[in-house]
Coordinates of C-alpha atoms in Angstrom, one line a residue:
M22 CA -4.2 -28.3 -39.8
K23 CA -1.2 -26.2 -38.8
T24 CA 2.1 -27.8 -38.1
Q25 CA 3.9 -26.9 -34.8
L26 CA 6.2 -24.5 -36.6
E27 CA 3.4 -22.5 -38.4
F28 CA 2.4 -19.4 -36.4
D29 CA -0.5 -17.1 -37.0
T30 CA 1.3 -14.5 -35.0
D31 CA 4.2 -14.2 -32.6
V32 CA 2.2 -13.2 -29.5
L33 CA -1.5 -13.6 -28.7
I34 CA -2.9 -11.3 -26.0
V35 CA -6.2 -12.0 -24.3
G36 CA -7.6 -8.8 -22.9
T37 CA -7.6 -5.2 -24.1
G38 CA -7.2 -3.4 -20.8
P39 CA -4.2 -1.4 -19.6
T40 CA -2.0 -4.6 -19.5
G41 CA -3.0 -6.1 -22.8
A42 CA -3.1 -2.8 -24.7
T43 CA 0.2 -1.6 -23.4
A44 CA 1.8 -5.0 -24.3
A45 CA 0.3 -4.9 -27.8
L46 CA 1.6 -1.3 -28.3
A47 CA 5.1 -2.1 -27.0
L48 CA 5.4 -5.3 -29.0
A49 CA 4.1 -3.7 -32.2
T50 CA 6.5 -0.7 -31.7
Q51 CA 9.3 -3.3 -31.8
G52 CA 8.0 -4.9 -35.0
V53 CA 6.7 -8.0 -33.3
R54 CA 3.6 -9.6 -34.8
V55 CA 0.9 -9.4 -32.1
H56 CA -2.8 -10.2 -32.0
M57 CA -5.0 -8.9 -29.2
L58 CA -8.4 -10.4 -28.6
S59 CA -11.3 -9.4 -26.3
R60 CA -14.6 -11.1 -25.4
W61 CA -16.3 -7.7 -25.3
N62 CA -17.5 -5.6 -28.2
W63 CA -15.3 -2.6 -27.2
L64 CA -13.1 -1.2 -24.5
A65 CA -13.7 -0.1 -20.9
N66 CA -17.1 1.5 -20.5
T67 CA -16.7 2.8 -16.9
P68 CA -14.1 5.2 -15.6
R69 CA -12.4 2.6 -13.3
A70 CA -8.7 3.4 -13.1
H71 CA -7.7 7.0 -13.4
I72 CA -4.6 8.0 -11.5
T73 CA -1.6 7.7 -13.9
N74 CA 1.5 8.0 -11.9
Q75 CA 4.9 9.2 -13.1
R76 CA 6.3 5.7 -13.9
A77 CA 3.3 4.9 -16.0
V78 CA 3.6 8.2 -17.8
E79 CA 7.3 7.4 -18.4
V80 CA 6.1 4.2 -20.1
L81 CA 3.7 6.3 -22.3
R82 CA 6.6 8.7 -23.0
D83 CA 8.9 5.8 -24.1
L84 CA 6.2 4.5 -26.4
G85 CA 5.6 7.9 -27.9
V86 CA 2.0 8.6 -26.7
E87 CA 2.6 10.8 -23.6
E88 CA 1.5 14.0 -25.4
E89 CA -1.7 12.3 -26.7
A90 CA -2.6 11.0 -23.3
A91 CA -2.1 14.5 -21.8
K92 CA -4.7 15.9 -24.1
Y93 CA -7.4 13.8 -22.4
A94 CA -6.1 14.1 -18.9
V95 CA -7.0 16.2 -15.9
P96 CA -3.6 17.9 -15.5
W97 CA -1.4 17.3 -12.5
G98 CA -2.1 20.7 -10.9
D99 CA -5.9 20.2 -11.1
M100 CA -5.7 16.8 -9.4
G101 CA -5.4 19.1 -6.4
D102 CA -6.1 18.5 -2.7
T103 CA -8.0 15.6 -1.2
L104 CA -10.9 16.9 0.9
F105 CA -12.5 15.4 4.0
T106 CA -15.8 17.1 4.5
T107 CA -19.3 16.5 5.9
S108 CA -20.7 17.0 2.3
L109 CA -19.6 19.1 -0.6
A110 CA -21.8 21.9 0.6
G111 CA -21.1 21.2 4.2
Q112 CA -18.3 22.0 6.7
E113 CA -14.8 20.7 5.9
I114 CA -12.9 18.6 8.4
A115 CA -9.5 18.7 6.7
R116 CA -7.6 19.0 3.4
L117 CA -4.5 17.0 2.4
R118 CA -2.2 18.1 -0.4
T119 CA -2.0 15.1 -2.6
W120 CA -0.3 13.5 -5.7
G121 CA 2.8 15.6 -5.0
T122 CA 1.1 18.9 -5.7
G123 CA 1.8 20.4 -2.2
D124 CA 4.6 22.8 -1.4
E125 CA 6.4 20.1 0.7
R126 CA 6.5 17.5 -2.1
Y127 CA 6.2 19.4 -5.4
G128 CA 10.0 19.6 -5.9
D129 CA 10.5 15.9 -5.1
Y130 CA 8.2 14.9 -8.0
L131 CA 9.8 17.4 -10.4
K132 CA 13.3 16.0 -9.6
A133 CA 12.3 12.4 -9.9
S134 CA 10.9 12.3 -13.5
P135 CA 10.5 14.3 -16.7
C136 CA 6.8 13.4 -16.5
T137 CA 4.1 14.7 -14.3
M138 CA 1.3 12.7 -12.9
L139 CA -2.0 12.7 -14.9
D140 CA -5.6 11.7 -14.3
V141 CA -6.7 9.8 -17.3
P142 CA -9.9 7.7 -16.8
Q143 CA -9.7 4.2 -18.2
P144 CA -12.2 4.7 -21.1
L145 CA -10.0 7.4 -22.4
M146 CA -6.6 5.7 -21.8
E147 CA -7.4 2.4 -23.5
P148 CA -8.4 3.8 -26.9
I149 CA -5.1 5.7 -27.0
L150 CA -3.1 2.5 -26.4
L151 CA -5.2 0.4 -28.8
K152 CA -5.3 3.0 -31.6
N153 CA -1.5 3.4 -31.6
A154 CA -1.0 -0.3 -31.3
G155 CA -3.2 -0.8 -34.4
E156 CA -1.4 1.9 -36.3
R157 CA 1.9 0.2 -35.6
G158 CA 0.7 -3.2 -36.9
A159 CA -1.1 -5.0 -34.0
Q160 CA -4.2 -6.9 -34.9
V161 CA -7.3 -6.5 -32.7
T162 CA -10.4 -8.7 -32.5
F163 CA -13.4 -8.1 -30.4
N164 CA -16.4 -10.3 -29.5
T165 CA -14.0 -13.3 -29.2
E166 CA -13.8 -15.4 -26.0
Y167 CA -10.8 -17.4 -24.9
L168 CA -11.7 -21.0 -24.3
S169 CA -8.5 -23.0 -23.8
H170 CA -4.9 -23.5 -24.8
V171 CA -2.3 -26.2 -25.3
Q172 CA 1.4 -25.6 -25.0
D173 CA 4.2 -27.5 -26.7
R174 CA 7.9 -27.0 -27.0
D175 CA 7.6 -24.5 -29.9
G176 CA 4.4 -22.5 -29.2
V177 CA 0.9 -22.3 -27.9
T178 CA -2.3 -23.3 -29.7
V179 CA -5.3 -21.3 -28.4
T180 CA -9.0 -22.0 -29.0
F181 CA -11.4 -19.0 -29.2
R182 CA -15.1 -18.6 -29.7
N183 CA -16.4 -15.9 -32.0
H184 CA -19.6 -14.6 -30.4
V185 CA -20.8 -13.0 -33.6
T186 CA -20.8 -16.2 -35.6
G187 CA -20.9 -18.7 -32.7
T188 CA -18.0 -20.7 -34.2
D189 CA -14.9 -21.9 -32.4
Y190 CA -11.5 -21.7 -34.0
T191 CA -7.8 -21.9 -33.1
L192 CA -4.8 -19.5 -33.4
R193 CA -1.2 -20.5 -33.0
A194 CA 1.5 -18.3 -31.5
R195 CA 4.9 -18.5 -30.0
Y196 CA 3.7 -17.0 -26.7
L197 CA 0.4 -16.2 -25.0
I198 CA -0.3 -13.3 -22.6
G199 CA -3.2 -13.6 -20.2
A200 CA -4.4 -10.0 -19.6
D201 CA -7.9 -11.2 -18.9
G202 CA -8.5 -9.4 -15.6
A203 CA -9.2 -10.3 -12.0
R204 CA -11.2 -13.4 -12.9
S205 CA -8.5 -14.6 -15.3
Q206 CA -9.3 -17.9 -16.8
I207 CA -5.7 -18.2 -18.2
A208 CA -4.2 -17.8 -14.8
E209 CA -6.4 -20.6 -13.5
D210 CA -5.7 -22.8 -16.5
I211 CA -1.9 -22.6 -16.0
G212 CA -2.3 -23.1 -12.2
L213 CA -0.7 -19.9 -10.9
P214 CA -0.3 -20.0 -7.1
F215 CA -2.2 -17.2 -5.3
E216 CA -2.1 -15.9 -1.8
G217 CA -4.8 -13.8 -0.1
Q218 CA -8.6 -13.6 -0.4
L219 CA -11.2 -12.2 -2.8
A220 CA -14.2 -10.2 -2.1
R221 CA -13.5 -9.2 1.5
A222 CA -15.6 -6.0 1.4
G223 CA -18.2 -4.5 -1.0
T224 CA -18.6 -1.1 -2.5
A225 CA -21.4 0.5 -4.6
Y226 CA -20.4 2.9 -7.4
V227 CA -22.7 5.2 -9.2
L228 CA -21.6 7.2 -12.3
F229 CA -23.6 10.4 -12.6
K230 CA -23.6 13.8 -14.2
A231 CA -24.3 17.0 -12.3
D232 CA -22.7 20.4 -12.4
L233 CA -21.0 20.7 -9.0
S234 CA -18.5 23.4 -10.0
K235 CA -19.9 25.9 -7.4
Y236 CA -18.8 23.5 -4.7
V237 CA -15.4 22.6 -6.0
A238 CA -14.0 24.8 -8.7
H239 CA -12.5 27.1 -6.1
R240 CA -10.8 24.2 -4.4
P241 CA -9.9 21.7 -7.1
S242 CA -9.8 18.1 -6.0
I243 CA -10.5 14.9 -7.8
L244 CA -11.3 13.0 -4.6
H245 CA -13.7 14.2 -1.9
W246 CA -14.2 11.9 1.2
I247 CA -17.5 12.5 2.8
M248 CA -17.6 12.0 6.6
N249 CA -21.3 11.5 6.8
P250 CA -23.3 8.9 8.7
V251 CA -25.3 8.0 5.5
A252 CA -22.0 6.7 4.0
G253 CA -20.3 5.7 7.2
F254 CA -20.4 1.9 6.8
G255 CA -17.4 -0.3 6.1
E256 CA -13.6 -0.3 6.4
I257 CA -13.2 3.2 5.1
G258 CA -16.3 4.5 6.8
M259 CA -16.7 7.4 4.5
G260 CA -18.5 8.1 1.2
L261 CA -16.6 9.2 -1.9
L262 CA -17.3 11.7 -4.6
R263 CA -14.7 11.4 -7.4
A264 CA -14.5 13.9 -10.2
V265 CA -14.3 12.0 -13.5
R266 CA -14.3 15.0 -15.7
P267 CA -14.2 18.3 -13.7
W268 CA -16.7 19.4 -12.7
G269 CA -19.7 17.8 -14.4
E270 CA -19.1 14.0 -14.3
W271 CA -18.7 12.1 -11.1
I272 CA -18.7 8.8 -9.3
A273 CA -20.4 8.4 -5.9
G274 CA -19.2 5.5 -3.8
W275 CA -20.1 3.9 -0.5
G276 CA -19.6 0.6 1.3
F277 CA -22.2 -2.0 1.9
N278 CA -22.6 -5.1 4.1
M279 CA -22.1 -8.2 1.9
A280 CA -23.8 -10.3 4.6
D281 CA -27.1 -8.5 3.6
G282 CA -26.7 -9.3 0.0
E283 CA -26.6 -6.8 -2.9
P284 CA -27.2 -3.2 -1.9
D285 CA -30.3 -1.3 -2.7
L286 CA -29.5 0.7 -5.9
S287 CA -33.0 1.7 -6.7
E288 CA -33.5 5.1 -8.3
D289 CA -34.8 6.8 -5.2
T290 CA -32.1 5.4 -2.9
V291 CA -29.3 6.3 -5.2
L292 CA -30.6 9.9 -5.7
A293 CA -31.0 10.4 -2.0
K294 CA -27.4 9.1 -1.4
I295 CA -25.9 11.4 -4.0
R296 CA -27.9 14.5 -2.7
T297 CA -26.7 13.7 0.8
L298 CA -23.1 13.4 -0.2
V299 CA -23.3 16.6 -2.1
G300 CA -25.3 18.4 0.6
D301 CA -27.9 19.7 -1.9
P302 CA -31.5 18.2 -1.4
D303 CA -32.6 19.7 -4.8
L304 CA -29.7 18.7 -6.9
E305 CA -30.5 17.7 -10.5
V306 CA -28.7 14.4 -11.1
D307 CA -28.4 12.3 -14.4
V308 CA -27.5 8.8 -13.3
Q309 CA -25.4 7.0 -16.0
T310 CA -24.6 3.6 -14.5
K311 CA -24.9 1.7 -11.2
S312 CA -22.6 -1.1 -10.2
T313 CA -20.9 -2.9 -7.3
W314 CA -17.3 -4.1 -6.9
Y315 CA -15.5 -6.1 -4.2
V316 CA -12.3 -5.4 -2.3
N317 CA -9.7 -8.1 -3.2
Q318 CA -6.4 -8.8 -1.5
Q319 CA -4.8 -11.4 -3.6
H320 CA -1.6 -11.8 -5.5
A321 CA 0.2 -14.5 -7.5
N322 CA 3.6 -15.7 -6.4
Q323 CA 4.5 -16.6 -10.0
F324 CA 3.3 -14.9 -13.2
S325 CA 4.1 -17.4 -15.9
V326 CA 4.2 -21.1 -16.8
G327 CA 6.1 -22.1 -19.9
R328 CA 5.1 -20.0 -22.9
V329 CA 2.1 -18.4 -21.1
F330 CA 2.5 -15.1 -19.1
C331 CA -0.1 -13.3 -17.1
G332 CA -0.1 -9.7 -16.0
G333 CA -2.1 -6.9 -14.5
D334 CA -5.3 -7.7 -12.5
A335 CA -4.9 -11.3 -13.5
V336 CA -2.1 -11.6 -11.0
H337 CA -2.5 -8.8 -8.5
R338 CA -6.1 -8.0 -7.3
H339 CA -6.7 -5.1 -5.0
P340 CA -8.8 -2.0 -4.4
P341 CA -8.2 1.3 -6.1
S342 CA -6.7 2.9 -2.9
S343 CA -3.3 4.4 -3.6
G344 CA -4.0 4.6 -7.3
L345 CA -1.7 1.7 -8.2
G346 CA -3.9 -0.5 -10.4
S347 CA -3.6 0.4 -14.0
N348 CA -0.1 1.8 -13.3
T349 CA 1.2 -1.6 -12.2
C350 CA -0.6 -3.2 -15.1
M351 CA 1.1 -1.0 -17.7
Q352 CA 4.5 -1.6 -16.0
D353 CA 4.0 -5.4 -16.1
A354 CA 3.4 -5.2 -19.8
F355 CA 6.3 -2.9 -20.4
N356 CA 8.6 -5.3 -18.5
L357 CA 7.4 -8.3 -20.4
A358 CA 7.2 -6.9 -23.9
W359 CA 10.8 -6.1 -24.5
K360 CA 11.8 -9.5 -23.2
L361 CA 9.4 -11.3 -25.6
A362 CA 10.6 -9.1 -28.4
Y363 CA 14.3 -9.9 -27.8
V364 CA 13.6 -13.7 -27.6
I365 CA 11.5 -13.6 -30.8
K366 CA 14.1 -11.6 -32.7
G367 CA 16.9 -14.0 -31.5
Y368 CA 18.7 -11.3 -29.4
A369 CA 18.2 -13.4 -26.2
G370 CA 17.7 -16.9 -25.0
E371 CA 14.4 -18.1 -23.6
S372 CA 15.8 -18.0 -20.1
L373 CA 15.5 -14.2 -20.2
L374 CA 11.7 -14.7 -19.9
D375 CA 12.1 -16.2 -16.5
S376 CA 13.1 -12.8 -15.2
Y377 CA 9.5 -11.5 -15.7
S378 CA 8.0 -13.3 -12.7
L379 CA 11.1 -12.8 -10.6
E380 CA 10.9 -9.0 -11.1
R381 CA 7.2 -8.3 -11.2
A382 CA 5.8 -10.7 -8.7
P383 CA 7.4 -8.9 -5.7
V384 CA 5.9 -5.6 -7.0
G385 CA 2.5 -7.2 -7.3
R386 CA 2.7 -8.4 -3.7
Q387 CA 3.8 -5.0 -2.5
I388 CA 1.0 -3.0 -4.2
V389 CA -1.7 -5.4 -3.1
A390 CA -0.6 -5.0 0.5
R391 CA -0.2 -1.2 0.1
A392 CA -3.7 -0.7 -1.4
N393 CA -5.4 -2.7 1.3
Q394 CA -3.5 -1.0 4.1
S395 CA -4.5 2.3 2.7
R396 CA -8.1 1.4 3.3
K397 CA -7.4 0.5 6.9
D398 CA -5.5 3.7 7.4
Y399 CA -8.7 5.7 7.4
G400 CA -9.6 4.3 10.9
P401 CA -7.6 6.9 12.9
L402 CA -9.1 9.7 10.9
N403 CA -12.7 8.4 11.5
E404 CA -12.0 8.1 15.3
T405 CA -11.4 11.9 15.6
F406 CA -14.8 12.6 14.2
R407 CA -17.2 10.0 15.6
V408 CA -18.8 10.4 19.0
P409 CA -19.5 7.2 20.9
G410 CA -23.2 6.7 21.1
Q411 CA -23.9 9.5 18.7
E412 CA -22.3 8.1 15.5
H413 CA -25.3 9.3 13.4
S414 CA -24.8 13.0 14.4
I415 CA -22.6 15.3 12.2
E416 CA -23.2 18.1 14.7
A417 CA -21.9 16.0 17.6
G418 CA -18.8 15.1 15.6
L419 CA -18.0 18.7 14.7
A420 CA -18.7 20.0 18.2
R421 CA -16.3 17.3 19.7
L422 CA -13.6 18.0 17.1
H423 CA -13.8 21.8 17.5
A424 CA -14.3 22.0 21.3
P425 CA -12.0 24.5 23.1
T426 CA -11.2 21.8 25.7
P427 CA -8.3 19.5 26.5
E428 CA -10.1 16.7 24.7
G429 CA -10.6 19.0 21.7
V430 CA -6.8 19.8 21.6
E431 CA -6.0 16.1 21.8
L432 CA -8.5 15.2 19.0
R433 CA -7.1 17.9 16.7
Q434 CA -3.6 16.6 17.3
K435 CA -4.8 13.1 16.5
L436 CA -6.4 14.5 13.3
Q437 CA -3.1 15.8 12.2
E438 CA -1.4 12.5 12.9
A439 CA -4.2 10.7 11.0
L440 CA -3.6 13.0 8.0
E441 CA 0.1 12.3 8.1
L442 CA -0.7 8.6 7.8
K443 CA -2.7 9.2 4.7
N444 CA 0.5 10.4 2.9
Y445 CA 1.2 6.7 2.5
E446 CA -1.7 6.6 0.1
F447 CA -1.7 10.0 -1.5
N448 CA 2.0 11.0 -1.6
A449 CA 3.6 7.6 -1.7
H450 CA 6.2 8.6 -4.2
G451 CA 8.6 5.8 -3.2
V452 CA 6.0 3.1 -3.6
E453 CA 5.5 4.3 -7.2
L454 CA 9.2 4.7 -8.2
N455 CA 11.5 2.8 -5.9
Q456 CA 11.1 -0.7 -7.4
R457 CA 14.3 -2.7 -7.3
Y458 CA 14.6 -5.8 -9.5
E459 CA 16.5 -9.0 -8.7
S460 CA 16.8 -11.6 -11.4
A461 CA 19.3 -13.1 -13.9
A462 CA 18.5 -10.0 -16.1
V463 CA 20.3 -7.9 -13.4
I464 CA 23.9 -8.3 -12.5
P465 CA 24.6 -7.0 -9.0
D466 CA 27.5 -4.6 -8.4
P467 CA 29.7 -6.5 -6.0
T468 CA 31.2 -3.3 -4.7
A469 CA 27.9 -1.7 -3.8
G470 CA 26.8 -3.5 -0.6
E471 CA 23.3 -3.4 0.7
E472 CA 21.3 -0.3 -0.2
Q473 CA 20.8 2.2 2.7
W474 CA 17.7 4.3 2.5
A475 CA 18.2 8.0 3.5
K476 CA 14.4 8.6 3.9
D477 CA 11.2 6.5 4.2
P478 CA 11.3 4.4 1.0
Q479 CA 7.5 4.4 0.7
L480 CA 7.3 8.2 0.7
Y481 CA 10.5 9.4 -1.0
V482 CA 12.3 8.4 -4.2
Q483 CA 15.9 7.5 -3.9
P484 CA 17.7 7.9 -7.2
T485 CA 20.5 5.5 -7.8
T486 CA 22.4 3.8 -10.5
R487 CA 22.6 0.5 -8.7
P488 CA 21.7 -2.4 -11.0
G489 CA 18.1 -3.3 -10.6
A490 CA 17.0 0.3 -10.2
K491 CA 15.5 2.6 -12.8
I492 CA 18.0 5.0 -14.4
P493 CA 17.7 8.3 -12.5
H494 CA 16.1 11.2 -14.3
A495 CA 18.5 14.1 -15.0
W496 CA 18.0 17.0 -17.4
L497 CA 20.5 17.0 -20.3
V498 CA 20.6 19.2 -23.4
D499 CA 19.9 17.9 -26.9
P500 CA 21.4 18.9 -30.2
N501 CA 18.9 21.8 -30.5
G502 CA 19.7 23.2 -27.1
S503 CA 16.5 21.9 -25.6
R504 CA 16.2 20.0 -22.4
T505 CA 16.1 16.2 -22.7
S506 CA 16.0 13.6 -20.0
T507 CA 18.3 10.7 -19.4
L508 CA 15.1 8.6 -19.9
D509 CA 14.8 10.1 -23.4
V510 CA 18.3 9.1 -24.6
T511 CA 17.9 5.6 -23.3
G512 CA 15.1 3.0 -23.7
H513 CA 13.0 3.0 -26.8
G514 CA 13.5 -0.7 -27.5
K515 CA 17.3 -0.8 -27.1
F516 CA 19.9 -1.4 -24.5
S517 CA 22.0 1.7 -23.8
L518 CA 25.6 1.7 -22.8
V519 CA 25.9 5.0 -20.8
T520 CA 29.3 6.5 -20.2
G521 CA 31.1 9.9 -20.0
L522 CA 33.5 11.8 -22.1
A523 CA 36.4 9.8 -20.6
G524 CA 34.6 6.5 -21.6
R525 CA 36.1 6.2 -25.1
A526 CA 37.0 2.6 -24.4
W527 CA 33.4 1.7 -23.9
E528 CA 32.3 3.6 -27.0
A529 CA 34.9 1.7 -29.1
A530 CA 34.0 -1.6 -27.5
A531 CA 30.3 -1.2 -28.3
A532 CA 31.2 -0.3 -31.9
E533 CA 33.3 -3.5 -32.2
L534 CA 30.5 -5.6 -30.8
N535 CA 28.1 -4.0 -33.3
E536 CA 24.9 -5.4 -31.8
P537 CA 21.7 -4.1 -33.5
F538 CA 20.0 -3.7 -30.1
L539 CA 22.8 -1.7 -28.4
R540 CA 23.4 2.1 -28.6
T541 CA 26.1 4.1 -26.8
V542 CA 25.2 7.3 -24.9
V543 CA 28.2 9.5 -24.1
I544 CA 27.0 12.0 -21.7
G545 CA 28.8 15.3 -22.2
E546 CA 28.9 14.9 -26.0
K547 CA 26.8 17.0 -28.3
G548 CA 23.2 15.7 -28.0
A549 CA 23.6 14.6 -24.4
E550 CA 25.4 17.5 -22.8
D551 CA 25.3 17.9 -19.0
P552 CA 25.5 21.7 -18.5
Y553 CA 23.4 21.6 -15.3
G554 CA 25.7 18.9 -13.8
A555 CA 22.6 17.0 -13.0
W556 CA 23.9 13.7 -14.3
H557 CA 27.3 14.2 -12.6
K558 CA 25.5 14.4 -9.3
V559 CA 23.5 11.1 -9.6
R560 CA 25.6 8.9 -11.9
G561 CA 27.3 7.1 -9.0
I562 CA 30.2 5.9 -11.2
H563 CA 33.5 7.2 -12.6
E564 CA 33.2 9.2 -15.8
A565 CA 35.1 6.4 -17.5
G566 CA 32.9 3.8 -16.0
A567 CA 29.7 2.5 -17.6
L568 CA 26.0 1.6 -17.1
L569 CA 24.1 -0.9 -19.2
V570 CA 20.5 0.3 -19.2
R571 CA 17.8 -2.1 -20.4
P572 CA 15.0 -1.2 -22.9
D573 CA 12.6 -0.7 -20.0
G574 CA 14.9 1.9 -18.4
Y575 CA 16.2 -0.4 -15.6
I576 CA 19.9 -0.7 -15.0
A577 CA 21.2 -4.2 -15.8
W578 CA 24.9 -3.8 -15.0
R579 CA 27.4 -1.2 -14.1
Q580 CA 31.2 -0.8 -14.0
S581 CA 31.8 1.9 -11.3
A582 CA 35.5 2.1 -11.7
P583 CA 37.2 3.6 -14.8
V584 CA 38.2 1.4 -17.7
W585 CA 40.7 2.8 -20.2
D586 CA 41.5 0.0 -22.6
V587 CA 39.2 -1.2 -25.3
E588 CA 39.9 -4.9 -24.9
T589 CA 38.9 -4.9 -21.2
A590 CA 35.8 -2.9 -21.9
R591 CA 34.8 -5.2 -24.8
T592 CA 35.3 -8.3 -22.6
E593 CA 33.3 -6.9 -19.7
L594 CA 30.5 -5.7 -21.9
R595 CA 30.2 -8.9 -23.9
T596 CA 30.2 -11.0 -20.6
A597 CA 27.5 -8.8 -19.2
L598 CA 25.3 -8.9 -22.3
D599 CA 25.6 -12.7 -22.6
A600 CA 24.6 -13.2 -18.9
I601 CA 21.7 -10.8 -19.0
L602 CA 20.3 -12.1 -22.3
G603 CA 20.8 -15.7 -21.5
H604 CA 23.2 -16.5 -24.2
T605 CA 25.3 -18.6 -21.8
Q606 CA 22.2 -20.7 -20.9
Q607 CA 20.4 -20.8 -24.2
T608 CA 18.1 -23.7 -24.5
T609 CA 18.6 -26.2 -27.3
P610 CA 15.7 -27.7 -29.3
E611 CA 16.3 -31.1 -27.7
N612 CA 15.8 -29.8 -24.1
V613 CA 13.1 -27.2 -24.7
G614 CA 10.3 -29.8 -24.5
E615 CA 11.6 -31.2 -21.2
T616 CA 11.2 -27.8 -19.5
R617 CA 8.5 -26.0 -21.5
E618 CA 5.9 -28.5 -22.6
F619 CA 2.5 -28.0 -20.8
T620 CA -1.1 -28.8 -21.6
H621 CA -4.0 -27.0 -20.0
V622 CA -7.6 -27.2 -21.3
H623 CA -10.5 -25.5 -19.7

C-alpha cells in the first residue's frame, strides 16, 4: 500500500485526444513525469476535428512539432474557398474566400502569426502528439478505463480497470487531468457546474472514398455546402461534403430529426444521399464508416476542483462549426501544462493553478456560443434560395435567385449580406487570436485603461502588449541572419523578460535574480535584431521598459515607462514574479488539506 507521499507519476492524464496528448507532450517536454491512459485500444479512428488554426499551430511550433504536422496537413492555400452549390456537379450558388486565404484577409493572417493555418485530420494529429510525448518520456497505456479517484492534501489516488486482464488497480499522482471527452466521467465526479444543453440537434456523418477531383481540383475547397432538398433538413438546412484527403477521401453529412429516432443509414440510402450530394448518379463509392453525432451547446463555468483539472471537450461541448474544437482543446492543455510543471518543480505556489479556470473558462464559454451561432447564421443564406411552397425544387430556387426582376435584385443583395455574415464562421480571425486573460497570473497595467477595439474583435486581430494578451508576432533576425519570430525567442517552457537595447537595467536585474526559469530577450541585440522595425511598431512600451512573457506566450506584466537603475528594475521584477507565481500566497502543509481535500468516487 502506497503512502500519501509516494507517487507513481507527477501527472495522470485520462484521455489521449488533442487535450490529453498536448498536455502529455508539453509536460514531458518540461521534464515532468506524466502518464496518459485511454480506455480505447488506439487513437481517433475517424477524421473528426481537422481545422488547425494559427494559435494551435503556434502551440505545435513551441513544442517543436510544427514541421512534422505540416507534412500530414492539407496546406493553407489548398484549404481554399467554401462553396455553396446545388451539388458538386451542379450549379454554384456562391463562393466564399475562407480561412484567411482571400485577397482581403491574406495579409491580416500573415501579419498576425509566423504560422499558417493547416488542415490536419484528428487521426493524423493525435499520433504526432503522442509519439513525441513518448519520445520525451511520457508513459502511455491503452485499454485502461478510469473508474474513480480520491483526493487528499498531497495527491490523487486513481482507480483504473485494465480491459485486457480484467483487473482493477490504482495509480497515485500529484495531479489528475480529465481529458476524457464530452461525456467526461471525471468532470461529473468532481461536480463541475455546467450551463447549456446537450444533443439539441442530430447529424449523420458518412466517411467514404471516391475520386471527385474532376469536380473540385480546379476550385480547391475542403468544405462544400450542398443546397439541395435531399439534405435540406435541420438548423443548417444544407448537406456537407468535406474533403478529408483531397480529393479521394470525403465525409458526407446531413441533419436528421431526432424525434424520429436514429436516421436510416442503410447501404442503399447512404449511397443515394452521397450520389445526390455529388450530383453523379453512377458514382462509385467505397463507404468506410457511418455514424451520428449530436449538436451540443454546453460549457463548464469552472474547470477544476482541488488537484483535478478538466479540459477540452470535457468542459466545452459544441458542434464543429467555426473549427474551434481541437484548437481550443490544445490551448487548454498548453495553458495548464506549464502551470503544473512550475508547481511540481517548486517554481510556483499552488495558487498559480487557480488561474487555469479563470483564464480558460471564459474562452470555453465564448467558443461554445460562437460555434452554435455559426450554425444559426446559415438561415439568411437559405432564405435567398428557397421558394415558399416549392422547397423541394432546385430549379425554382435558381430561377428565383437569378431572375432579372426587382425581387431578383433584392435576393442577390440579401445573398451577399448572408455571405458577409458567414465571415464570422470562416474568417473569424479575432475569435481565434484575441483572447485576453484575467487572473492572478496576469498583473494589469494601471496606466493602460480599458482596451479599445479599432475593428470588429471577432473578425480582426488586434496586436497589443497589454498584460493578458498574447505577445504580438513580429519578425526579427536571428544570429544566422534568418527571420525569427518574437514567438520563437520567448516561450519554450520559460518566462521571458523582453526589453530593448536601452534596457540594460532589466538585463542586469534578471541576471542578479538568477532564476532557472527566466531568460532575458534584448531586442536589438545580435540574435534578436529588429531591422524591419516590426517590433518597434507593436511593442507599446519604452525601449527601456520591459515585458514579462509567460511560457505560454501570454504577457503577464509590463513596465511601459523606462527604468534606468538596476535596483528599481530588480525590485519591480521580483515583485511581479512573486505575485504571478503565487510566492506571496504559497500554501503551507498545515492549510493545504483545509482547501484541497476532496473525495469523489464513481
